[in-house]
Amino acid sequence: MNDDYKKIKNLIEMHLTTFFKNGNNNHEKRFNEIVNYSLLAGGKRLRPVLLYKTTELLKGNLEYALDLACALEMIHTYSLVHDDLPAMDDDDYRRGNLTSHKVYGDAMAILAGDALLNRAYQIIISTILDSDGDKGVIKASELIAKSAGFKGMIIGQVVDIDTENKDISNDVLNYIIENKTGKLLIAAIVSAGYLSDLSESEIELLNKAAYHIGYSFQLIDDYLDVAGDYDHIGKSIGKDNKLGKNTYVKYNGIERTKSDAQNHLNIAKDTLKMIKGYNLDFLFDIIEYLKNREK
Ligand code: GRG
C-alpha cells in the first residue's frame, strides 16, 4: 500500500466516524457502538479508495465521491457482518477481531447490518439531493444499488450458499464470483466514471477493467483461504473447505488459481491503458498490490 492509498484510506476512515456518533439516549449510544464496532474495525477499504481515487484521477466531483465511497463501504461492511452469522458462513473472526455476533449476539449483528445498509441509502439519497439531481450522481447511485441488490452481491451469496457441498459447472462458479464479489468492485470503479462524466466507450473500458479486477480479487481470496495465514488476513483460514464451498481453487488447484488471477489483473491493466488522457498510475499500483496481496 503506497502513501497515497494510506492518505485516502485515512480520509475515508475519518469520514466514516461521522455517521454513527450522536445518540439521543443510552439505547442509541449503545447501538452506535455496536455498528461502529464493525464499521470502524479496519479492513483494506479497497472499494471506497477505488471509488474516491478513481474519481480524482478522472477529474470528477470529489465531494460526491467521498459520500458515495462511505455508502459503498457501509454496504460492504453490512454484507460481511451478515455473512459471518451462524446462518451464513458462521465465522468467529473478521478484520482481526471477534465478529459482531460473537460480541453482541446474533440479533444485534443482524440489526447492525440493517442499520449500515439503510444509512448507506440515506447517504446516497442525500448526495443526489445535494447535487441537484446531477446525472452522474444518479447513475452512480443506481449502479451501487443494482450491484448490491438482487441481481448483484445478494444473488451471488444466494447461489454460494445454495451450492455448498455440491459440485457445480464452470458457468455457475463464474456466476457466483461475478456477483458475490465482482459487482461491488465494479460499482466502485465505474461509479467514478459516472461522477467524472466519462463517455460511453470509456465507461465500457472501465467496466471491463473492473470486471477483471473483481474476478481476480475472488481468486486471490480463495487462494488465501487455503494458503494464507490468520495474522495477515484477520479471519479464519480453511473455512471454504470446511463449509464445502465451491471455490476456484477446488476446481483449478492453487497454482492455476494464482496464475489465472495474474492473467485477469494483466487484462485489467491493458484495458485501463486504452483510456487516454488521464494519469491512471495509482490504479496500476493497486493492480500490483493485488498481485502480491497477502490479506
Ligand atoms: C450477506 C448479502 C450478503 C452478501 C455477503 C461479502 C460477501 C457477500 C461474502 C463474504 C465472503 C467472502 C469471503 C467473499 C470474498 C470476497 C470478499 C468480499 C472478501 C472480503 O472483502 P475484503 O477482503 O475485506 O475487501 P476488508 O475487511 O478488507 O474490507
Short mmCIF file of C-alpha atoms and ligand atoms in Angstrom, two decimals:
data_model
loop_
_atom_site.label_atom_id
_atom_site.label_comp_id
_atom_site.label_asym_id
_atom_site.label_seq_id
_atom_site.Cartn_x
_atom_site.Cartn_y
_atom_site.Cartn_z
CA MET A 1 0.00 0.00 0.00
CA ASN A 2 1.58 3.29 -1.03
CA ASP A 3 1.37 6.63 0.80
CA ASP A 4 -1.37 7.93 -1.47
CA TYR A 5 -3.51 4.87 -0.69
CA LYS A 6 -2.93 5.39 3.05
CA LYS A 7 -3.85 9.08 2.77
CA ILE A 8 -7.17 8.35 1.09
CA LYS A 9 -7.90 5.42 3.41
CA ASN A 10 -7.41 7.84 6.35
CA LEU A 11 -9.69 10.41 4.75
CA ILE A 12 -12.42 7.81 4.27
CA GLU A 13 -11.99 6.44 7.78
CA MET A 14 -12.27 9.96 9.23
CA HIS A 15 -15.49 10.48 7.28
CA LEU A 16 -16.84 7.08 8.36
CA THR A 17 -16.55 8.13 12.02
CA THR A 18 -19.08 10.92 11.45
CA PHE A 19 -22.15 8.80 10.68
CA PHE A 20 -22.93 6.85 13.85
CA LYS A 21 -21.96 9.17 16.64
CA ASN A 22 -24.74 11.25 18.16
CA GLY A 23 -27.07 9.22 20.29
CA ASN A 24 -30.03 10.97 21.92
CA ASN A 25 -30.27 8.38 24.67
CA ASN A 26 -28.37 5.40 26.04
CA HIS A 27 -30.07 2.99 23.62
CA GLU A 28 -28.88 4.99 20.60
CA LYS A 29 -25.40 5.47 22.08
CA ARG A 30 -25.06 1.74 22.71
CA PHE A 31 -26.25 0.85 19.22
CA ASN A 32 -23.84 3.36 17.65
CA GLU A 33 -21.09 1.50 19.46
CA ILE A 34 -22.28 -1.84 18.04
CA VAL A 35 -22.45 -0.52 14.46
CA ASN A 36 -19.07 1.21 14.76
CA TYR A 37 -17.52 -1.98 16.14
CA SER A 38 -17.71 -3.42 12.62
CA LEU A 39 -17.62 -0.24 10.54
CA LEU A 40 -14.51 1.23 12.16
CA ALA A 41 -12.70 -2.08 12.65
CA GLY A 42 -10.26 -1.54 9.83
CA GLY A 43 -10.21 -3.55 6.65
CA LYS A 44 -8.46 -2.54 3.49
CA ARG A 45 -11.16 -0.04 2.41
CA LEU A 46 -10.40 -1.10 -1.15
CA ARG A 47 -13.82 -0.27 -2.60
CA PRO A 48 -14.09 3.28 -1.20
CA VAL A 49 -10.44 4.04 -2.00
CA LEU A 50 -11.02 2.88 -5.57
CA LEU A 51 -14.19 4.96 -5.91
CA TYR A 52 -12.64 8.11 -4.47
CA LYS A 53 -9.22 7.93 -6.07
CA THR A 54 -10.50 6.91 -9.50
CA THR A 55 -12.84 9.92 -9.38
CA GLU A 56 -9.84 12.10 -8.56
CA LEU A 57 -7.80 10.65 -11.44
CA LEU A 58 -10.71 11.15 -13.84
CA LYS A 59 -11.25 14.70 -12.58
CA GLY A 60 -14.75 14.10 -11.22
CA ASN A 61 -16.54 15.60 -8.22
CA LEU A 62 -14.71 14.55 -5.03
CA GLU A 63 -17.33 15.75 -2.57
CA TYR A 64 -19.90 13.38 -4.03
CA ALA A 65 -17.25 10.68 -4.38
CA LEU A 66 -16.42 10.78 -0.66
CA ASP A 67 -20.05 10.33 0.35
CA LEU A 68 -20.73 7.56 -2.14
CA ALA A 69 -17.46 5.86 -1.13
CA CYS A 70 -18.62 5.78 2.50
CA ALA A 71 -22.03 4.46 1.47
CA LEU A 72 -20.35 1.68 -0.50
CA GLU A 73 -18.12 0.76 2.45
CA MET A 74 -21.22 0.59 4.68
CA ILE A 75 -22.89 -1.79 2.23
CA HIS A 76 -19.72 -3.90 2.10
CA THR A 77 -19.45 -3.94 5.91
CA TYR A 78 -23.11 -4.94 6.35
CA SER A 79 -22.52 -7.82 3.93
CA LEU A 80 -19.55 -9.03 5.98
CA VAL A 81 -21.48 -8.78 9.28
CA HIS A 82 -24.37 -10.80 7.84
CA ASP A 83 -22.07 -13.22 6.01
CA ASP A 84 -20.33 -14.05 9.30
CA LEU A 85 -23.58 -15.02 11.06
CA PRO A 86 -24.13 -18.67 12.06
CA ALA A 87 -26.93 -18.93 9.47
CA MET A 88 -24.48 -18.00 6.71
CA ASP A 89 -20.74 -18.64 6.87
CA ASP A 90 -20.54 -18.79 10.68
CA ASP A 91 -17.25 -17.02 11.29
CA ASP A 92 -15.72 -16.05 14.63
CA TYR A 93 -13.15 -13.57 13.33
CA ARG A 94 -13.25 -10.69 10.86
CA ARG A 95 -10.82 -7.85 10.30
CA GLY A 96 -8.68 -9.29 13.09
CA ASN A 97 -11.43 -9.06 15.72
CA LEU A 98 -14.22 -11.26 17.01
CA THR A 99 -17.21 -10.97 14.69
CA SER A 100 -20.13 -8.73 15.65
CA HIS A 101 -22.47 -11.60 16.60
CA LYS A 102 -19.76 -13.18 18.78
CA VAL A 103 -19.54 -9.98 20.81
CA TYR A 104 -23.12 -8.67 20.74
CA GLY A 105 -25.24 -11.70 19.76
CA ASP A 106 -26.99 -12.61 16.50
CA ALA A 107 -29.91 -10.18 16.85
CA MET A 108 -27.68 -7.13 17.35
CA ALA A 109 -25.40 -8.18 14.47
CA ILE A 110 -28.40 -8.51 12.14
CA LEU A 111 -29.68 -5.10 13.24
CA ALA A 112 -26.22 -3.51 12.89
CA GLY A 113 -26.09 -4.79 9.30
CA ASP A 114 -29.59 -3.42 8.68
CA ALA A 115 -28.60 -0.03 10.09
CA LEU A 116 -25.49 0.11 7.88
CA LEU A 117 -27.45 -0.78 4.75
CA ASN A 118 -30.16 1.80 5.43
CA ARG A 119 -27.67 4.52 6.34
CA ALA A 120 -25.89 3.85 3.06
CA TYR A 121 -29.06 4.56 1.09
CA GLN A 122 -29.76 7.66 3.17
CA ILE A 123 -26.29 8.96 2.24
CA ILE A 124 -26.90 8.12 -1.42
CA ILE A 125 -30.24 9.98 -1.49
CA SER A 126 -28.73 12.99 0.32
CA THR A 127 -25.91 13.07 -2.25
CA ILE A 128 -28.43 13.08 -5.09
CA LEU A 129 -30.27 15.97 -3.39
CA ASP A 130 -27.03 17.89 -2.69
CA SER A 131 -26.05 17.56 -6.35
CA ASP A 132 -29.44 18.87 -7.51
CA GLY A 133 -30.01 15.61 -9.30
CA ASP A 134 -26.71 15.51 -11.19
CA LYS A 135 -26.96 12.75 -13.86
CA GLY A 136 -23.58 11.24 -12.96
CA VAL A 137 -24.50 11.01 -9.28
CA ILE A 138 -27.82 9.36 -10.14
CA LYS A 139 -26.16 6.86 -12.48
CA ALA A 140 -23.50 6.03 -9.87
CA SER A 141 -26.21 5.62 -7.22
CA GLU A 142 -28.27 3.34 -9.43
CA LEU A 143 -25.22 1.23 -10.19
CA ILE A 144 -24.36 0.85 -6.49
CA ALA A 145 -27.95 -0.18 -5.69
CA LYS A 146 -28.07 -2.68 -8.56
CA SER A 147 -24.67 -4.14 -7.72
CA ALA A 148 -25.51 -4.63 -4.06
CA GLY A 149 -29.02 -5.92 -4.76
CA PHE A 150 -30.87 -8.98 -6.02
CA LYS A 151 -29.03 -9.33 -9.32
CA GLY A 152 -25.70 -8.44 -7.73
CA MET A 153 -24.00 -9.35 -4.48
CA ILE A 154 -27.15 -10.91 -2.99
CA ILE A 155 -27.77 -13.46 -5.76
CA GLY A 156 -24.06 -14.30 -5.63
CA GLN A 157 -24.41 -15.04 -1.93
CA VAL A 158 -27.64 -16.99 -2.53
CA VAL A 159 -26.02 -19.32 -5.06
CA ASP A 160 -22.83 -19.60 -3.00
CA ILE A 161 -24.83 -20.86 -0.02
CA ASP A 162 -27.26 -22.92 -2.09
CA THR A 163 -24.49 -24.89 -3.77
CA GLU A 164 -22.49 -25.76 -0.65
CA ASN A 165 -21.41 -29.42 -0.67
CA LYS A 166 -22.48 -29.85 -4.31
CA ASP A 167 -20.41 -29.88 -7.48
CA ILE A 168 -21.20 -27.07 -9.90
CA SER A 169 -20.43 -26.19 -13.52
CA ASN A 170 -17.89 -23.61 -14.54
CA ASP A 171 -20.73 -21.28 -15.53
CA VAL A 172 -22.24 -21.41 -12.05
CA LEU A 173 -18.82 -20.88 -10.46
CA ASN A 174 -18.34 -17.81 -12.68
CA TYR A 175 -21.82 -16.57 -11.76
CA ILE A 176 -21.00 -16.74 -8.04
CA ILE A 177 -17.66 -14.97 -8.45
CA GLU A 178 -19.02 -12.26 -10.75
CA ASN A 179 -21.93 -11.42 -8.49
CA LYS A 180 -20.85 -12.07 -4.91
CA THR A 181 -17.52 -10.30 -5.15
CA GLY A 182 -17.26 -8.75 -8.59
CA LYS A 183 -20.30 -6.49 -8.63
CA LEU A 184 -19.34 -4.22 -5.71
CA LEU A 185 -15.84 -3.79 -7.09
CA ILE A 186 -17.27 -2.89 -10.50
CA ALA A 187 -19.61 -0.42 -8.76
CA ALA A 188 -16.65 1.22 -7.01
CA ILE A 189 -14.69 1.83 -10.20
CA VAL A 190 -17.47 2.53 -12.70
CA SER A 191 -19.24 4.94 -10.30
CA ALA A 192 -16.10 7.06 -10.52
CA GLY A 193 -16.52 7.10 -14.30
CA TYR A 194 -20.10 8.36 -13.93
CA LEU A 195 -19.06 11.02 -11.40
CA SER A 196 -16.50 12.18 -13.95
CA ASP A 197 -18.83 12.27 -16.97
CA LEU A 198 -16.83 9.77 -18.98
CA SER A 199 -18.04 8.83 -22.45
CA GLU A 200 -19.92 5.55 -23.00
CA SER A 201 -16.90 3.90 -24.60
CA GLU A 202 -14.66 4.97 -21.71
CA ILE A 203 -17.23 3.61 -19.22
CA GLU A 204 -17.18 0.31 -21.10
CA LEU A 205 -13.41 0.10 -20.76
CA LEU A 206 -13.61 0.97 -17.07
CA ASN A 207 -16.28 -1.70 -16.63
CA LYS A 208 -14.16 -4.34 -18.35
CA ALA A 209 -11.08 -3.49 -16.28
CA ALA A 210 -13.17 -3.53 -13.09
CA TYR A 211 -14.66 -6.91 -14.03
CA HIS A 212 -11.21 -8.45 -14.24
CA ILE A 213 -10.07 -6.78 -11.01
CA GLY A 214 -13.17 -8.10 -9.22
CA TYR A 215 -12.73 -11.59 -10.64
CA SER A 216 -9.07 -11.77 -9.66
CA PHE A 217 -9.92 -10.46 -6.19
CA GLN A 218 -12.09 -13.53 -5.51
CA LEU A 219 -9.48 -15.90 -6.94
CA ILE A 220 -6.88 -14.44 -4.59
CA ASP A 221 -9.37 -14.65 -1.71
CA ASP A 222 -9.91 -18.36 -2.49
CA TYR A 223 -6.20 -18.91 -2.68
CA LEU A 224 -5.54 -17.08 0.61
CA ASP A 225 -8.19 -19.17 2.35
CA VAL A 226 -6.00 -22.20 1.62
CA ALA A 227 -2.51 -20.76 1.69
CA GLY A 228 -2.76 -17.55 3.77
CA ASP A 229 -2.35 -17.08 7.49
CA TYR A 230 -4.63 -15.57 10.12
CA ASP A 231 -2.10 -12.91 11.19
CA HIS A 232 -2.20 -11.40 7.70
CA ILE A 233 -5.83 -11.97 6.76
CA GLY A 234 -7.54 -11.37 10.12
CA LYS A 235 -10.16 -14.07 9.56
CA SER A 236 -10.28 -17.83 9.94
CA ILE A 237 -8.34 -19.92 7.40
CA GLY A 238 -9.59 -23.09 5.69
CA LYS A 239 -13.25 -22.16 6.11
CA ASP A 240 -14.16 -22.67 2.45
CA ASN A 241 -13.22 -26.34 2.55
CA LYS A 242 -14.91 -26.88 5.90
CA LEU A 243 -18.16 -25.39 4.58
CA GLY A 244 -17.99 -27.34 1.30
CA LYS A 245 -17.71 -24.10 -0.69
CA ASN A 246 -17.30 -24.08 -4.43
CA THR A 247 -14.12 -22.11 -4.86
CA TYR A 248 -11.89 -21.56 -7.87
CA VAL A 249 -9.17 -23.49 -6.02
CA LYS A 250 -11.47 -26.51 -5.63
CA TYR A 251 -11.80 -26.87 -9.41
CA ASN A 252 -8.50 -25.49 -10.63
CA GLY A 253 -5.90 -26.06 -7.90
CA ILE A 254 -3.73 -23.45 -6.21
CA GLU A 255 -1.16 -22.82 -8.95
CA ARG A 256 -3.76 -22.35 -11.71
CA THR A 257 -5.79 -20.07 -9.43
CA LYS A 258 -2.73 -17.95 -8.80
CA SER A 259 -1.78 -17.71 -12.46
CA ASP A 260 -5.36 -17.04 -13.62
CA ALA A 261 -5.62 -14.22 -11.06
CA GLN A 262 -2.45 -12.70 -12.50
CA ASN A 263 -3.88 -13.03 -16.03
CA HIS A 264 -7.09 -11.23 -15.05
CA LEU A 265 -5.06 -8.43 -13.49
CA ASN A 266 -2.93 -8.16 -16.64
CA ILE A 267 -6.08 -7.84 -18.77
CA ALA A 268 -7.34 -5.13 -16.38
CA LYS A 269 -4.07 -3.25 -16.78
CA ASP A 270 -4.10 -3.49 -20.59
CA THR A 271 -7.73 -2.34 -20.69
CA LEU A 272 -7.06 0.69 -18.48
CA LYS A 273 -4.19 1.66 -20.79
CA MET A 274 -6.76 2.15 -23.54
CA ILE A 275 -8.36 5.03 -21.62
CA LYS A 276 -6.40 8.04 -22.87
CA GLY A 277 -5.88 11.49 -21.43
CA TYR A 278 -5.65 10.62 -17.73
CA ASN A 279 -2.81 9.55 -15.45
CA LEU A 280 -4.05 6.24 -14.05
CA ASP A 281 -0.78 5.21 -12.36
CA PHE A 282 -2.50 4.82 -8.99
CA LEU A 283 -4.74 2.12 -10.48
CA PHE A 284 -1.71 0.34 -11.93
CA ASP A 285 -0.16 0.46 -8.44
CA ILE A 286 -3.35 -1.07 -6.98
CA ILE A 287 -3.16 -3.84 -9.56
CA GLU A 288 0.44 -4.52 -8.50
CA TYR A 289 -0.66 -4.52 -4.85
CA LEU A 290 -3.44 -7.02 -5.63
CA LYS A 291 -0.98 -9.24 -7.49
CA ASN A 292 1.03 -9.57 -4.29
CA ARG A 293 -1.88 -9.37 -1.82
CA GLU A 294 -1.45 -11.33 1.40
CA LYS A 295 -4.54 -10.07 3.24
C1 GRG B 1 -24.75 -11.11 3.16
C2 GRG B 1 -25.89 -10.39 1.03
C3 GRG B 1 -24.69 -10.85 1.72
C4 GRG B 1 -23.57 -10.98 0.99
C5 GRG B 1 -22.28 -11.36 1.53
C6 GRG B 1 -19.23 -10.18 1.11
C7 GRG B 1 -19.95 -11.45 0.98
C8 GRG B 1 -21.31 -11.45 0.41
C9 GRG B 1 -19.42 -12.54 1.43
C10 GRG B 1 -18.10 -12.56 2.12
C11 GRG B 1 -17.46 -13.83 1.80
C12 GRG B 1 -16.23 -13.60 1.05
C13 GRG B 1 -15.02 -14.08 1.69
C14 GRG B 1 -16.22 -13.02 -0.15
C15 GRG B 1 -14.99 -12.89 -0.89
C16 GRG B 1 -14.57 -11.54 -1.28
C17 GRG B 1 -14.74 -10.59 -0.20
C18 GRG B 1 -15.92 -9.75 -0.33
C19 GRG B 1 -13.84 -10.50 0.76
C20 GRG B 1 -13.90 -9.51 1.83
O1 GRG B 1 -13.56 -8.25 1.32
P1 GRG B 1 -12.19 -7.54 1.68
O2 GRG B 1 -11.05 -8.51 1.56
O3 GRG B 1 -12.44 -7.24 3.22
O4 GRG B 1 -12.07 -6.28 0.90
P2 GRG B 1 -11.96 -6.00 4.09
O5 GRG B 1 -12.13 -6.49 5.52
O6 GRG B 1 -10.54 -5.67 3.77
O7 GRG B 1 -12.91 -4.90 3.78
#
